PDB file of C-alpha atoms in Angstrom:
ATOM      1  CA  MET K 176     -21.487  11.577 -31.934  1.00  0.00           C
ATOM      2  CA  THR K 177     -22.579   8.002 -32.705  1.00  0.00           C
ATOM      3  CA  PRO K 178     -22.407   5.495 -29.825  1.00  0.00           C
ATOM      4  CA  VAL K 179     -21.255   1.922 -30.421  1.00  0.00           C
ATOM      5  CA  VAL K 180     -21.680  -0.296 -27.349  1.00  0.00           C
ATOM      6  CA  PHE K 181     -19.180  -3.110 -26.733  1.00  0.00           C
ATOM      7  CA  ARG K 182     -20.596  -5.450 -24.089  1.00  0.00           C
ATOM      8  CA  CYS K 183     -17.954  -7.783 -22.636  1.00  0.00           C
ATOM      9  CA  GLY K 184     -19.241 -10.785 -20.713  1.00  0.00           C
ATOM     10  CA  GLU K 185     -22.598 -11.316 -19.014  1.00  0.00           C
ATOM     11  CA  VAL K 186     -22.756  -7.891 -17.409  1.00  0.00           C
ATOM     12  CA  PRO K 187     -26.053  -5.980 -17.165  1.00  0.00           C
ATOM     13  CA  LEU K 188     -26.669  -3.451 -19.921  1.00  0.00           C
ATOM     14  CA  PRO K 189     -28.062  -0.200 -18.479  1.00  0.00           C
ATOM     15  CA  LEU K 190     -31.459   0.729 -19.923  1.00  0.00           C
ATOM     16  CA  THR K 191     -30.037   3.999 -21.259  1.00  0.00           C
ATOM     17  CA  LEU K 192     -27.831   2.042 -23.661  1.00  0.00           C
ATOM     18  CA  THR K 193     -30.397  -0.480 -24.919  1.00  0.00           C
ATOM     19  CA  PRO K 194     -31.440   1.612 -27.979  1.00  0.00           C
ATOM     20  CA  GLU K 195     -27.816   1.824 -29.171  1.00  0.00           C
ATOM     21  CA  THR K 196     -26.014  -0.556 -31.513  1.00  0.00           C
ATOM     22  CA  THR K 197     -24.523  -3.255 -29.264  1.00  0.00           C
ATOM     23  CA  LEU K 198     -21.923  -5.897 -30.056  1.00  0.00           C
ATOM     24  CA  SER K 199     -20.945  -8.648 -27.612  1.00  0.00           C
ATOM     25  CA  ALA K 200     -17.674 -10.359 -26.729  1.00  0.00           C
ATOM     26  CA  PRO K 201     -16.231 -12.555 -23.955  1.00  0.00           C
ATOM     27  CA  ALA K 202     -15.475 -10.941 -20.591  1.00  0.00           C
ATOM     28  CA  LEU K 203     -11.822 -10.636 -21.645  1.00  0.00           C
ATOM     29  CA  PRO K 204     -11.899  -9.903 -25.383  1.00  0.00           C
ATOM     30  CA  GLU K 205      -8.990 -11.005 -27.564  1.00  0.00           C
ATOM     31  CA  LYS K 206      -7.702  -9.778 -30.917  1.00  0.00           C
ATOM     32  CA  GLY K 207     -10.353 -11.480 -33.057  1.00  0.00           C
ATOM     33  CA  ASP K 208     -13.212 -10.206 -30.883  1.00  0.00           C
ATOM     34  CA  PHE K 209     -12.566  -6.622 -31.996  1.00  0.00           C
ATOM     35  CA  GLU K 210     -13.058  -7.154 -35.730  1.00  0.00           C
ATOM     36  CA  ASP K 211     -16.830  -6.651 -35.795  1.00  0.00           C
ATOM     37  CA  VAL K 212     -16.903  -3.785 -33.323  1.00  0.00           C
ATOM     38  CA  LEU K 213     -14.174  -1.858 -35.164  1.00  0.00           C
ATOM     39  CA  ALA K 214     -15.942  -2.478 -38.465  1.00  0.00           C
ATOM     40  CA  GLN K 215     -19.058  -0.940 -36.900  1.00  0.00           C
ATOM     41  CA  VAL K 216     -17.024   1.987 -35.562  1.00  0.00           C
ATOM     42  CA  ASP K 217     -15.622   2.630 -39.040  1.00  0.00           C
ATOM     43  CA  SER K 218     -19.095   2.578 -40.603  1.00  0.00           C
ATOM     44  CA  VAL K 219     -20.518   5.529 -38.635  1.00  0.00           C
ATOM     45  CA  GLU K 220     -19.704   9.208 -38.298  1.00  0.00           C
ATOM     46  CA  ASN K 221     -18.050  10.549 -35.145  1.00  0.00           C
ATOM     47  CA  PRO K 222     -17.992   7.165 -33.374  1.00  0.00           C
ATOM     48  CA  ARG K 223     -17.792   6.738 -29.618  1.00  0.00           C
ATOM     49  CA  LEU K 224     -16.948   3.254 -28.352  1.00  0.00           C
ATOM     50  CA  ILE K 225     -18.665   2.468 -25.042  1.00  0.00           C
ATOM     51  CA  VAL K 226     -17.187  -0.502 -23.180  1.00  0.00           C
ATOM     52  CA  VAL K 227     -19.564  -2.278 -20.799  1.00  0.00           C
ATOM     53  CA  GLY K 228     -17.568  -4.691 -18.647  1.00  0.00           C
ATOM     54  CA  ASP K 229     -14.731  -4.670 -16.147  1.00  0.00           C
ATOM     55  CA  ASP K 230     -11.260  -3.117 -16.043  1.00  0.00           C
ATOM     56  CA  ALA K 231      -9.709  -6.060 -17.907  1.00  0.00           C
ATOM     57  CA  ALA K 232     -12.119  -5.587 -20.825  1.00  0.00           C
ATOM     58  CA  PHE K 233     -11.565  -1.836 -20.860  1.00  0.00           C
ATOM     59  CA  ALA K 234      -7.781  -2.303 -20.825  1.00  0.00           C
ATOM     60  CA  ALA K 235      -7.988  -4.873 -23.625  1.00  0.00           C
ATOM     61  CA  THR K 236      -9.980  -2.404 -25.733  1.00  0.00           C
ATOM     62  CA  LEU K 237      -7.536   0.431 -25.149  1.00  0.00           C
ATOM     63  CA  THR K 238      -4.636  -1.935 -25.884  1.00  0.00           C
ATOM     64  CA  ARG K 239      -6.203  -2.904 -29.208  1.00  0.00           C
ATOM     65  CA  LEU K 240      -6.760   0.719 -30.213  1.00  0.00           C
ATOM     66  CA  MET K 241      -3.190   1.579 -29.273  1.00  0.00           C
ATOM     67  CA  ARG K 242      -1.729  -1.286 -31.300  1.00  0.00           C
ATOM     68  CA  LEU K 243      -3.849  -0.339 -34.320  1.00  0.00           C
ATOM     69  CA  ASP K 244      -2.942   3.344 -33.968  1.00  0.00           C
ATOM     70  CA  ARG K 245      -6.636   4.204 -33.491  1.00  0.00           C
ATOM     71  CA  LEU K 246      -6.379   6.402 -30.428  1.00  0.00           C
ATOM     72  CA  ASP K 247      -8.513   8.983 -32.227  1.00  0.00           C
ATOM     73  CA  ILE K 248     -11.580   6.919 -31.245  1.00  0.00           C
ATOM     74  CA  GLU K 249     -13.413   8.223 -28.178  1.00  0.00           C
ATOM     75  CA  LEU K 250     -13.689   5.671 -25.366  1.00  0.00           C
ATOM     76  CA  ALA K 251     -16.295   5.541 -22.605  1.00  0.00           C
ATOM     77  CA  TYR K 252     -16.469   3.041 -19.752  1.00  0.00           C
ATOM     78  CA  VAL K 253     -19.569   1.601 -18.083  1.00  0.00           C
ATOM     79  CA  PRO K 254     -18.675  -0.866 -15.296  1.00  0.00           C
ATOM     80  CA  GLU K 255     -21.336  -2.448 -13.135  1.00  0.00           C
ATOM     81  CA  SER K 256     -19.692  -1.178  -9.925  1.00  0.00           C
ATOM     82  CA  ARG K 257     -16.677   0.834  -8.820  1.00  0.00           C
ATOM     83  CA  THR K 258     -13.263  -0.414  -9.934  1.00  0.00           C
ATOM     84  CA  PRO K 259      -9.631   0.732  -9.731  1.00  0.00           C
ATOM     85  CA  ALA K 260     -10.118   2.448 -13.116  1.00  0.00           C
ATOM     86  CA  THR K 261     -13.138   4.426 -11.906  1.00  0.00           C
ATOM     87  CA  GLU K 262     -11.073   5.513  -8.897  1.00  0.00           C
ATOM     88  CA  ALA K 263      -8.075   6.447 -11.032  1.00  0.00           C
ATOM     89  CA  TYR K 264     -10.067   8.626 -13.432  1.00  0.00           C
ATOM     90  CA  GLY K 265     -12.965   9.760 -11.272  1.00  0.00           C
ATOM     91  CA  LEU K 266     -15.559   7.815 -13.279  1.00  0.00           C
ATOM     92  CA  ARG K 267     -19.074   6.685 -12.387  1.00  0.00           C
ATOM     93  CA  SER K 268     -20.545   3.187 -12.560  1.00  0.00           C
ATOM     94  CA  GLY K 269     -23.853   1.587 -13.550  1.00  0.00           C
ATOM     95  CA  SER K 270     -26.635   3.772 -14.949  1.00  0.00           C
ATOM     96  CA  LYS K 271     -24.807   6.998 -14.045  1.00  0.00           C
ATOM     97  CA  ALA K 272     -21.809   5.860 -16.088  1.00  0.00           C
ATOM     98  CA  ALA K 273     -24.117   5.120 -19.024  1.00  0.00           C
ATOM     99  CA  THR K 274     -25.481   8.664 -18.894  1.00  0.00           C
ATOM    100  CA  VAL K 275     -21.964  10.078 -18.823  1.00  0.00           C
ATOM    101  CA  ALA K 276     -21.002   7.856 -21.765  1.00  0.00           C
ATOM    102  CA  LEU K 277     -23.776   9.356 -23.876  1.00  0.00           C
ATOM    103  CA  GLN K 278     -23.691  12.972 -22.759  1.00  0.00           C
ATOM    104  CA  SER K 279     -20.186  13.992 -21.645  1.00  0.00           C
ATOM    105  CA  GLU K 280     -17.199  15.136 -23.673  1.00  0.00           C
ATOM    106  CA  ALA K 281     -14.017  13.205 -24.360  1.00  0.00           C
ATOM    107  CA  THR K 282     -10.722  14.670 -23.174  1.00  0.00           C
ATOM    108  CA  PRO K 283      -7.157  13.576 -24.017  1.00  0.00           C
ATOM    109  CA  ILE K 284      -5.272  11.994 -21.108  1.00  0.00           C
ATOM    110  CA  PRO K 285      -1.919  10.175 -20.744  1.00  0.00           C
ATOM    111  CA  LEU K 286      -1.855   6.531 -21.800  1.00  0.00           C
ATOM    112  CA  ILE K 287       0.129   4.188 -19.554  1.00  0.00           C
ATOM    113  CA  ARG K 288       1.399   0.922 -21.015  1.00  0.00           C
ATOM    114  CA  ASP K 289       4.043  -1.655 -20.175  1.00  0.00           C
ATOM    115  CA  ASP K 290       6.975  -2.991 -22.136  1.00  0.00           C
ATOM    116  CA  SER K 291       4.881  -5.854 -23.522  1.00  0.00           C
ATOM    117  CA  GLY K 292       2.502  -3.386 -25.173  1.00  0.00           C
ATOM    118  CA  ILE K 293      -0.447  -3.756 -22.764  1.00  0.00           C
ATOM    119  CA  ALA K 294      -2.346  -0.662 -21.644  1.00  0.00           C
ATOM    120  CA  LEU K 295      -3.083  -0.044 -17.966  1.00  0.00           C
ATOM    121  CA  VAL K 296      -6.399   1.581 -17.012  1.00  0.00           C
ATOM    122  CA  GLY K 297      -6.719   0.875 -13.297  1.00  0.00           C
ATOM    123  CA  ARG K 298      -4.000  -0.835 -11.314  1.00  0.00           C
ATOM    124  CA  ALA K 299      -1.002  -3.118 -11.676  1.00  0.00           C
ATOM    125  CA  LEU K 300       0.215  -5.167  -8.725  1.00  0.00           C
ATOM    126  CA  VAL K 301       3.719  -6.611  -8.601  1.00  0.00           C
ATOM    127  CA  CYS K 302       4.776  -9.155  -5.993  1.00  0.00           C
ATOM    128  CA  GLY K 303       7.379 -11.858  -5.539  1.00  0.00           C
ATOM    129  CA  ASP K 304       7.023 -15.154  -7.340  1.00  0.00           C
ATOM    130  CA  GLU K 305       6.457 -17.039  -4.060  1.00  0.00           C
ATOM    131  CA  SER K 306       6.794 -14.520  -1.219  1.00  0.00           C
ATOM    132  CA  ASP K 307       8.029 -10.934  -0.878  1.00  0.00           C
ATOM    133  CA  LEU K 308       9.269  -8.952  -3.859  1.00  0.00           C
ATOM    134  CA  VAL K 309      13.057  -8.811  -4.083  1.00  0.00           C
ATOM    135  CA  GLY K 310      14.819  -6.335  -6.345  1.00  0.00           C
ATOM    136  CA  GLU K 311      14.998  -2.632  -7.103  1.00  0.00           C
ATOM    137  CA  ALA K 312      12.545  -0.195  -8.668  1.00  0.00           C
ATOM    138  CA  TYR K 313      12.697   3.427  -9.814  1.00  0.00           C
ATOM    139  CA  VAL K 314      10.082   5.998 -10.758  1.00  0.00           C
ATOM    140  CA  ASP K 315      11.916   8.147 -13.273  1.00  0.00           C
ATOM    141  CA  ASP K 316      15.179   8.906 -11.425  1.00  0.00           C
ATOM    142  CA  THR K 317      13.845   8.386  -7.888  1.00  0.00           C
ATOM    143  CA  ARG K 318      14.336   5.026  -6.202  1.00  0.00           C
ATOM    144  CA  LEU K 319      11.091   3.450  -5.039  1.00  0.00           C
ATOM    145  CA  PHE K 320      12.796   0.609  -3.172  1.00  0.00           C
ATOM    146  CA  SER K 321      15.896  -1.533  -3.078  1.00  0.00           C
ATOM    147  CA  GLY K 322      15.891  -4.863  -1.244  1.00  0.00           C
ATOM    148  CA  THR K 323      12.723  -6.632  -0.136  1.00  0.00           C
ATOM    149  CA  VAL K 324       9.158  -5.291   0.063  1.00  0.00           C
ATOM    150  CA  PRO K 325       5.677  -6.896   0.191  1.00  0.00           C
ATOM    151  CA  GLY K 326       5.033  -5.681  -3.368  1.00  0.00           C
ATOM    152  CA  ILE K 327       4.385  -2.543  -5.365  1.00  0.00           C
ATOM    153  CA  ARG K 328       1.369  -1.030  -7.072  1.00  0.00           C
ATOM    154  CA  ILE K 329       1.261   1.147 -10.180  1.00  0.00           C
ATOM    155  CA  GLU K 330      -1.691   3.309 -11.210  1.00  0.00           C
ATOM    156  CA  PRO K 331      -2.344   5.678 -14.123  1.00  0.00           C
ATOM    157  CA  THR K 332      -3.237   9.307 -13.437  1.00  0.00           C
ATOM    158  CA  PRO K 333      -5.447  11.546 -15.601  1.00  0.00           C
ATOM    159  CA  ALA K 334      -2.884  14.365 -15.464  1.00  0.00           C
ATOM    160  CA  MET K 335       0.789  14.491 -16.326  1.00  0.00           C
ATOM    161  CA  PRO K 336       3.274  12.983 -15.716  1.00  0.00           C
ATOM    162  CA  GLY K 337       0.920  10.010 -16.124  1.00  0.00           C
ATOM    163  CA  LEU K 338       1.546   7.362 -13.461  1.00  0.00           C
ATOM    164  CA  ARG K 339       2.227   6.854  -9.801  1.00  0.00           C
ATOM    165  CA  ALA K 340       3.727   3.946  -7.871  1.00  0.00           C
ATOM    166  CA  ALA K 341       3.998   2.961  -4.220  1.00  0.00           C
ATOM    167  CA  ILE K 342       5.143   0.106  -2.023  1.00  0.00           C
ATOM    168  CA  ASP K 343       2.085  -2.074  -1.412  1.00  0.00           C
ATOM    169  CA  ARG K 344       1.963  -1.895   2.378  1.00  0.00           C
ATOM    170  CA  PRO K 345      -1.253  -2.387   4.380  1.00  0.00           C
ATOM    171  CA  ARG K 346      -3.180   0.866   4.808  1.00  0.00           C
ATOM    172  CA  TRP K 347      -2.883   0.680   8.611  1.00  0.00           C
ATOM    173  CA  PHE K 348       0.912   0.849   8.137  1.00  0.00           C
ATOM    174  CA  GLY K 349       0.570   4.502   7.223  1.00  0.00           C
ATOM    175  CA  GLY K 350      -0.971   4.469   3.771  1.00  0.00           C
ATOM    176  CA  TYR K 351       0.771   4.623   0.435  1.00  0.00           C
ATOM    177  CA  LYS K 352       3.659   6.967  -0.240  1.00  0.00           C
ATOM    178  CA  TRP K 353       3.234   7.657  -3.925  1.00  0.00           C
ATOM    179  CA  LEU K 354       5.915   8.648  -6.377  1.00  0.00           C
ATOM    180  CA  GLU K 355       4.693  10.226  -9.613  1.00  0.00           C
ATOM    181  CA  GLY K 356       6.531  10.112 -12.900  1.00  0.00           C
ATOM    182  CA  ARG K 357       6.635   9.140 -16.538  1.00  0.00           C
ATOM    183  CA  ALA K 358       7.891   5.584 -15.966  1.00  0.00           C
ATOM    184  CA  MET K 359       8.398   2.881 -13.348  1.00  0.00           C
ATOM    185  CA  GLN K 360      11.190   0.367 -13.898  1.00  0.00           C
ATOM    186  CA  LEU K 361      11.690  -2.827 -11.897  1.00  0.00           C
ATOM    187  CA  GLY K 362      14.458  -5.398 -11.800  1.00  0.00           C
ATOM    188  CA  SER K 363      13.891  -8.615  -9.816  1.00  0.00           C
ATOM    189  CA  PRO K 364      14.975 -12.284  -9.787  1.00  0.00           C
ATOM    190  CA  ALA K 365      11.302 -13.193 -10.246  1.00  0.00           C
ATOM    191  CA  ALA K 366       8.273 -10.886 -10.134  1.00  0.00           C
ATOM    192  CA  THR K 367       4.601 -11.693 -10.659  1.00  0.00           C
ATOM    193  CA  VAL K 368       2.745  -8.911 -12.475  1.00  0.00           C
ATOM    194  CA  THR K 369      -1.045  -8.529 -12.466  1.00  0.00           C
ATOM    195  CA  ARG K 370      -2.472  -5.838 -14.747  1.00  0.00           C
ATOM    196  CA  ASP K 371      -6.082  -4.790 -14.229  1.00  0.00           C
ATOM    197  CA  GLY K 372      -6.872  -8.134 -12.617  1.00  0.00           C
ATOM    198  CA  VAL K 373      -5.127 -10.260 -15.278  1.00  0.00           C
ATOM    199  CA  ALA K 374      -1.992 -12.093 -14.110  1.00  0.00           C
ATOM    200  CA  ASN K 375       0.985 -12.411 -16.420  1.00  0.00           C
ATOM    201  CA  PRO K 376       1.445 -16.098 -17.303  1.00  0.00           C
ATOM    202  CA  ARG K 377       5.060 -16.223 -16.110  1.00  0.00           C
ATOM    203  CA  ALA K 378       7.358 -14.506 -13.636  1.00  0.00           C
ATOM    204  CA  LEU K 379       9.424 -11.612 -14.978  1.00  0.00           C
ATOM    205  CA  LYS K 380      12.937 -10.367 -14.260  1.00  0.00           C
ATOM    206  CA  HIS K 381      12.262  -6.914 -15.661  1.00  0.00           C
ATOM    207  CA  SER K 382       9.059  -4.881 -15.905  1.00  0.00           C
ATOM    208  CA  THR K 383       8.506  -1.314 -17.061  1.00  0.00           C
ATOM    209  CA  PHE K 384       5.347   0.787 -17.104  1.00  0.00           C
ATOM    210  CA  TYR K 385       5.595   4.084 -18.930  1.00  0.00           C
ATOM    211  CA  ARG K 386       3.712   6.884 -20.651  1.00  0.00           C
ATOM    212  CA  HIS K 387       2.949   6.222 -24.302  1.00  0.00           C
ATOM    213  CA  ASP K 388       3.941   8.840 -26.862  1.00  0.00           C
ATOM    214  CA  ARG K 389       0.257   9.553 -27.649  1.00  0.00           C
ATOM    215  CA  LYS K 390      -2.710  10.347 -25.443  1.00  0.00           C
ATOM    216  CA  TRP K 391      -6.113   8.659 -25.600  1.00  0.00           C
ATOM    217  CA  LEU K 392      -9.628  10.105 -25.536  1.00  0.00           C
ATOM    218  CA  LEU K 393     -11.621   9.290 -22.385  1.00  0.00           C
ATOM    219  CA  VAL K 394     -15.231  10.326 -21.880  1.00  0.00           C
ATOM    220  CA  ARG K 395     -15.747  11.492 -18.297  1.00  0.00           C
TER     221      ARG K 395
END
């Protein structure tokens, strides 16, 4: 296994990773920012791409690999602190995550994406354009809600069927009542979608998150 470190933004680089080949990019890398790192990945044997950054950077990396049909590349994640993605997949953070990235094995897990071709690694939040969320949503064939709710949240899971969704009520209201499935579909007059901390630039009338037809390789 040959590590290639992809440092996104001005995040600290754990000492364990300093001897490894490191390429840098903005905190939220875009299409052109992956050219050098993928060229480096293709130049070594048994590459493992280690993303140092936040959930948005990790999601952008997975999205790029998915769109290029390069899901055979092992991915490891080293965030500075705990994030929705570390909670979803049971990952570590900081120096412990760096050790895992170098020493643990990669396992195939479901890949969750939306209908715009963006991968989800931690959490998506959906709310109304100006107030409560109005509409109807289903997880597979089970209705999540119909009418008006504060919002909904969608998270990937490391095991099949691949995602879970719940109405985004305050925890003191009784916690989240999750529905698990392959897909979540929403119809609304206007919904604001935030994926891994990145807000969609415009309100949507329809939004779908679903399991991709291929798995990805996560080191954990």
